[in-house]
Coordinates of C-alpha atoms in Angstrom, one line a residue:
M215 CA -8.1 29.5 -8.5
S216 CA -9.1 27.2 -10.5
R217 CA -8.1 23.0 -10.1
S218 CA -5.7 23.6 -12.9
I219 CA -3.6 26.5 -11.6
L220 CA -3.2 24.3 -8.0
F221 CA -2.7 21.3 -9.8
L222 CA 0.2 23.0 -11.6
S223 CA 1.5 25.6 -8.4
G224 CA 1.6 21.5 -6.5
S225 CA 3.2 19.7 -9.1
A226 CA 5.8 23.0 -9.9
V227 CA 6.5 23.1 -5.2
L228 CA 7.1 19.2 -5.5
V229 CA 9.8 19.1 -8.1
A230 CA 11.6 22.2 -6.6
L231 CA 11.3 20.4 -3.4
L232 CA 12.7 17.7 -4.9
V233 CA 15.6 19.5 -6.1
L234 CA 16.6 20.8 -3.2
S235 CA 16.6 17.7 -1.2
G236 CA 18.8 15.9 -3.7
M237 CA 20.5 18.6 -3.7
H238 CA 20.8 18.3 0.8
A239 CA 20.6 14.7 0.7
Y240 CA 22.3 13.2 3.7
D241 CA 22.6 10.1 1.6
R242 CA 21.8 10.3 -2.1
P243 CA 21.1 6.5 -3.6
T244 CA 18.1 6.3 -0.4
W245 CA 17.0 9.4 -1.5
A246 CA 16.5 8.2 -4.9
L247 CA 15.1 4.8 -3.3
E248 CA 13.0 7.4 -1.0
V249 CA 11.7 9.9 -3.3
A250 CA 10.9 7.0 -6.1
P251 CA 7.3 6.5 -5.7
V252 CA 7.3 10.9 -6.1
F253 CA 9.0 10.7 -9.6
I254 CA 6.1 8.0 -10.7
A255 CA 3.3 9.7 -9.3
L256 CA 4.0 13.1 -10.9
P257 CA 4.2 11.9 -14.2
L258 CA 1.0 9.7 -13.9
L259 CA -0.5 12.3 -12.7
W260 CA -0.2 14.7 -15.8
A261 CA -1.5 11.8 -18.0
T262 CA -4.4 10.8 -16.9
G263 CA -5.2 14.9 -15.1
R264 CA -7.6 15.6 -18.3
R265 CA -9.1 12.4 -18.9
A266 CA -9.7 10.6 -15.0
P267 CA -9.1 13.7 -13.0
L268 CA -9.4 12.8 -9.7
T269 CA -10.9 14.2 -6.1
A270 CA -9.3 17.7 -4.7
L271 CA -9.6 15.5 -1.7
L272 CA -7.1 13.0 -3.0
Y273 CA -4.7 15.2 -5.3
A274 CA -4.3 17.6 -1.7
A275 CA -3.5 13.1 -0.1
I276 CA -1.5 12.9 -2.7
F277 CA 0.2 16.2 -2.4
L278 CA 0.7 16.2 1.5
H279 CA 2.4 12.5 1.3
A280 CA 4.8 13.6 -1.5
L281 CA 6.1 16.2 1.2
V282 CA 6.5 13.1 3.5
L283 CA 8.4 11.5 1.5
I284 CA 10.4 14.1 0.3
L285 CA 11.7 15.0 4.3
G286 CA 12.0 11.5 4.6
G287 CA 14.3 10.8 1.8
T288 CA 16.1 14.5 2.4
Y289 CA 17.9 13.1 6.3
T290 CA 16.4 9.6 5.5
Y291 CA 13.4 8.2 8.6
A292 CA 15.6 8.1 11.0
R293 CA 17.4 11.2 11.7
V294 CA 14.3 13.4 10.3
P295 CA 14.7 16.2 13.2
L296 CA 10.7 16.2 13.4
G297 CA 11.0 13.0 14.7
F298 CA 13.4 13.6 17.1
W299 CA 10.9 16.6 18.0
M300 CA 8.0 13.6 18.2
A301 CA 10.2 10.7 19.8
E302 CA 11.2 13.2 23.0
W303 CA 7.8 14.8 23.6
L304 CA 6.3 11.5 23.3
D305 CA 9.1 9.7 25.4
L306 CA 10.7 6.9 22.4
Q307 CA 13.4 5.4 22.6
R308 CA 13.4 5.8 18.6
N309 CA 12.6 8.0 15.7
P310 CA 9.3 7.7 14.8
Y311 CA 8.8 9.3 11.8
D312 CA 8.7 6.3 9.6
K313 CA 5.7 5.5 10.9
I314 CA 3.9 8.7 9.5
G315 CA 5.5 7.8 6.1
H316 CA 3.8 4.1 6.9
F317 CA 0.8 5.9 7.6
F318 CA -0.2 7.7 5.1
Q319 CA 1.6 4.7 3.0
G320 CA -1.9 3.6 4.2
F321 CA -3.5 6.7 4.1
V322 CA -3.4 8.2 0.4
P323 CA -4.1 4.3 -1.2
A324 CA -6.8 3.6 0.7
L325 CA -8.4 6.7 -1.2
V326 CA -6.8 6.1 -4.8
A327 CA -7.9 2.6 -4.2
R328 CA -11.9 3.9 -2.7
E329 CA -12.0 5.9 -6.2
I330 CA -10.8 4.1 -8.6
L331 CA -13.1 1.3 -7.6
L332 CA -16.2 3.7 -7.3
R333 CA -15.6 5.7 -10.5
G334 CA -15.2 2.7 -11.8
R335 CA -18.3 0.5 -10.3
H336 CA -16.4 -2.2 -9.9
V337 CA -17.8 -2.7 -6.4
Q338 CA -21.2 -2.8 -5.0
G339 CA -21.8 -1.9 -1.5
P340 CA -20.0 0.2 1.6
R341 CA -18.9 -2.8 3.4
M342 CA -17.5 -5.0 0.4
L343 CA -15.6 -1.6 -0.6
A344 CA -14.1 -1.4 2.2
F345 CA -12.8 -4.7 3.0
L346 CA -11.5 -4.5 -0.9
V347 CA -9.7 -1.0 -0.1
V348 CA -8.2 -2.7 3.6
C349 CA -7.0 -5.3 1.3
V350 CA -5.4 -3.3 -1.6
V351 CA -4.1 -1.6 1.3
L352 CA -2.2 -4.6 2.7
A353 CA -1.1 -6.0 -0.2
I354 CA 0.4 -2.7 -1.4
S355 CA 2.2 -2.3 2.2
A356 CA 3.1 -6.2 2.1
T357 CA 4.8 -5.1 -1.1
Y358 CA 6.8 -2.7 0.1
E359 CA 7.9 -4.8 2.7
L360 CA 9.4 -7.0 0.2
V361 CA 10.9 -4.3 -2.0
E362 CA 13.1 -3.0 1.1
W363 CA 14.0 -6.9 1.9
G364 CA 15.2 -7.3 -1.3
V365 CA 17.0 -3.9 -0.9
A366 CA 19.0 -5.4 1.8
V367 CA 19.6 -8.5 0.0
A368 CA 21.5 -7.2 -2.7
I369 CA 23.2 -4.5 -0.8
G370 CA 23.4 -5.8 2.6
Q371 CA 24.5 -3.4 5.3
D372 CA 24.5 -0.1 3.7
A373 CA 20.7 -1.0 3.8
D374 CA 19.8 0.6 6.8
A375 CA 19.0 3.7 6.2
F376 CA 16.7 2.6 3.6
L377 CA 15.3 0.2 5.8
G378 CA 14.8 2.9 9.0
T379 CA 14.5 -0.7 11.7
Q380 CA 16.5 1.7 14.1
G381 CA 17.4 -1.6 15.6
D382 CA 13.5 -3.0 16.5
P383 CA 12.6 -6.3 15.8
W384 CA 9.1 -5.7 14.6
D385 CA 9.7 -2.8 12.4
T386 CA 7.9 -4.8 9.5
Q387 CA 5.3 -6.1 11.3
S388 CA 4.9 -2.0 12.7
D389 CA 5.0 -0.6 9.5
M390 CA 2.3 -3.0 8.1
A391 CA -0.2 -1.8 11.0
M392 CA 0.1 2.0 11.1
A393 CA -0.7 1.2 7.1
L394 CA -4.1 -0.5 8.2
I395 CA -4.9 2.5 10.6
G396 CA -4.1 4.8 7.8
S397 CA -6.6 3.3 5.8
L398 CA -9.5 2.9 8.5
V399 CA -9.1 6.3 8.9
A400 CA -9.4 7.4 5.6
L401 CA -12.1 5.4 5.6
M402 CA -14.6 6.4 8.4
G403 CA -13.3 10.3 7.9
F404 CA -13.1 10.4 4.7
A405 CA -15.5 9.2 2.9
R406 CA -18.4 10.8 2.4
C407 CA -16.5 13.5 2.0
Q408 CA -14.7 12.1 -1.2
D409 CA -18.5 10.5 -2.0
R410 CA -19.9 14.2 -2.4
Q411 CA -16.9 15.3 -4.6
I412 CA -17.0 12.2 -6.9
A413 CA -20.7 12.5 -7.6
A414 CA -19.5 16.5 -8.3
R415 CA -17.0 15.8 -10.3
P416 CA -17.8 13.1 -12.8
W417 CA -15.7 11.4 -14.9
P418 CA -16.3 11.8 -19.0
G419 CA -17.9 8.9 -19.8
G420 CA -20.4 9.3 -17.5
R421 CA -17.9 7.9 -14.6

């Protein structure tokens, strides 16, 4: 199956899931906030797919991240059934599904930043590359936490479903820690695979 067919199929699946999740969302405004990255990413991927195609690894990671966001948006993160099963299995006091979301918030942007930096030849040396990737991930994570704070200030107690803190005073810090862990997993576990795929599919113009 060609990459274009896979990309089209994946996009169609995500659009269908967005429609279904929107129809059955527990809280529609929270759903809109949670799945907003999917609405932003899909048009960007379509717009840049021909002149700047990404690796299959990165497309797959983005697809998985979109699924995590859609599921979290449908139920709100504190009510996702998978999280309740995890909490029971791990004997946790709260639904941990939002931590999966923040793990992917580090994992996927790490692969995105790494691919852009490598293809654009913006940095030399694996250590500096890894350092900058982690910095980008933490900047994105911090920005997202600031957005959450802004939403909370704007709409008050109604933001609880979007924040998903579940009474945890250290939720912001643990969210950023999970993003950091996600970035490290991406760097240590998938860098070589990404390198091979970048070499096999260079961008037009020699990148």
